[in-house]
């Protein structure tokens, strides 16, 4: 799926092995994304490190128009 970020948001970043890497600001733009088994939204980055937007964060941001999701 494609995700459009319309404003700067902060997302939780995890390594592929599941360890936490802290927070990462996502700049406005178009991103490729997947959903995970636990319901998080996984934004794919060029460096190979996925960013997870947890459901309680991205649902709120969608209501504000900061995140738009297309299939």
CSV table of C-alpha atoms in Angstrom, one decimal:
chain,number,residue,atom,x,y,z
A,1,UNK,CA,0.0,0.0,0.0
A,2,UNK,CA,1.0,3.6,-0.4
A,3,UNK,CA,1.0,6.0,2.5
A,4,UNK,CA,1.2,9.8,2.1
A,5,UNK,CA,2.5,11.8,5.1
A,6,UNK,CA,1.2,15.4,4.9
A,7,UNK,CA,3.0,16.8,7.9
A,8,UNK,CA,6.0,15.9,9.9
A,9,UNK,CA,5.2,13.0,12.3
A,10,UNK,CA,7.3,11.0,14.8
A,11,UNK,CA,7.3,7.2,14.4
A,12,UNK,CA,8.8,4.4,16.4
A,13,UNK,CA,11.7,2.7,14.6
A,14,UNK,CA,12.6,-1.0,15.1
A,15,UNK,CA,15.4,-3.1,13.5
A,16,UNK,CA,14.5,-6.2,11.5
A,17,UNK,CA,15.4,-8.3,14.5
A,18,UNK,CA,12.8,-6.5,16.7
A,19,UNK,CA,15.1,-4.4,18.8
A,20,UNK,CA,14.1,-0.8,19.4
A,21,UNK,CA,16.0,2.0,17.6
A,22,UNK,CA,14.1,5.0,19.1
A,23,UNK,CA,12.0,7.6,17.3
A,24,UNK,CA,12.4,8.9,13.8
A,25,UNK,CA,10.8,11.9,12.2
A,26,UNK,CA,9.1,11.2,8.9
A,27,UNK,CA,9.1,14.1,6.5
A,28,UNK,CA,6.0,14.7,4.3
A,29,UNK,CA,6.0,12.6,1.2
A,30,UNK,CA,5.0,9.2,-0.3
A,31,UNK,CA,6.1,6.0,1.3
A,32,UNK,CA,5.6,2.3,0.7
A,33,UNK,CA,4.0,0.5,3.6
A,34,UNK,CA,2.8,-2.9,4.9
A,35,UNK,CA,0.7,-3.9,7.9
A,36,UNK,CA,2.1,-6.3,10.4
A,37,UNK,CA,0.6,-9.2,12.3
A,38,UNK,CA,0.1,-7.1,15.4
A,39,UNK,CA,-1.8,-4.3,13.6
A,40,UNK,CA,1.0,-1.8,13.2
A,41,UNK,CA,1.7,0.1,10.0
A,42,UNK,CA,5.2,-0.6,8.7
A,43,UNK,CA,6.8,2.2,6.6
A,44,UNK,CA,9.6,0.8,4.4
A,45,UNK,CA,12.8,2.9,4.3
A,46,UNK,CA,15.6,2.8,1.8
A,47,UNK,CA,18.2,1.8,4.4
A,48,UNK,CA,16.3,-1.5,5.0
A,49,UNK,CA,15.1,-0.5,8.5
A,50,UNK,CA,11.3,-0.5,8.9
A,51,UNK,CA,9.5,2.2,10.9
A,52,UNK,CA,6.4,1.1,12.8
A,53,UNK,CA,3.6,3.5,13.4
A,54,UNK,CA,1.6,2.0,16.3
A,55,UNK,CA,-2.2,1.9,15.7
A,56,UNK,CA,-3.1,4.4,18.5
A,57,UNK,CA,-0.8,6.9,16.9
A,58,UNK,CA,-1.7,6.5,13.2
A,59,UNK,CA,-5.5,6.4,13.7
A,60,UNK,CA,-5.3,9.7,15.5
A,61,UNK,CA,-3.0,11.1,12.8
A,62,UNK,CA,-5.4,9.9,10.1
A,63,UNK,CA,-8.3,11.8,11.7
A,64,UNK,CA,-6.2,14.9,11.6
A,65,UNK,CA,-5.3,14.4,8.0
A,66,UNK,CA,-1.5,13.9,8.7
A,67,UNK,CA,-1.5,10.4,7.2
A,68,UNK,CA,-3.4,9.3,4.1
A,69,UNK,CA,-3.5,5.6,3.1
A,70,UNK,CA,-4.2,4.2,-0.4
A,71,UNK,CA,-4.5,0.6,-1.5
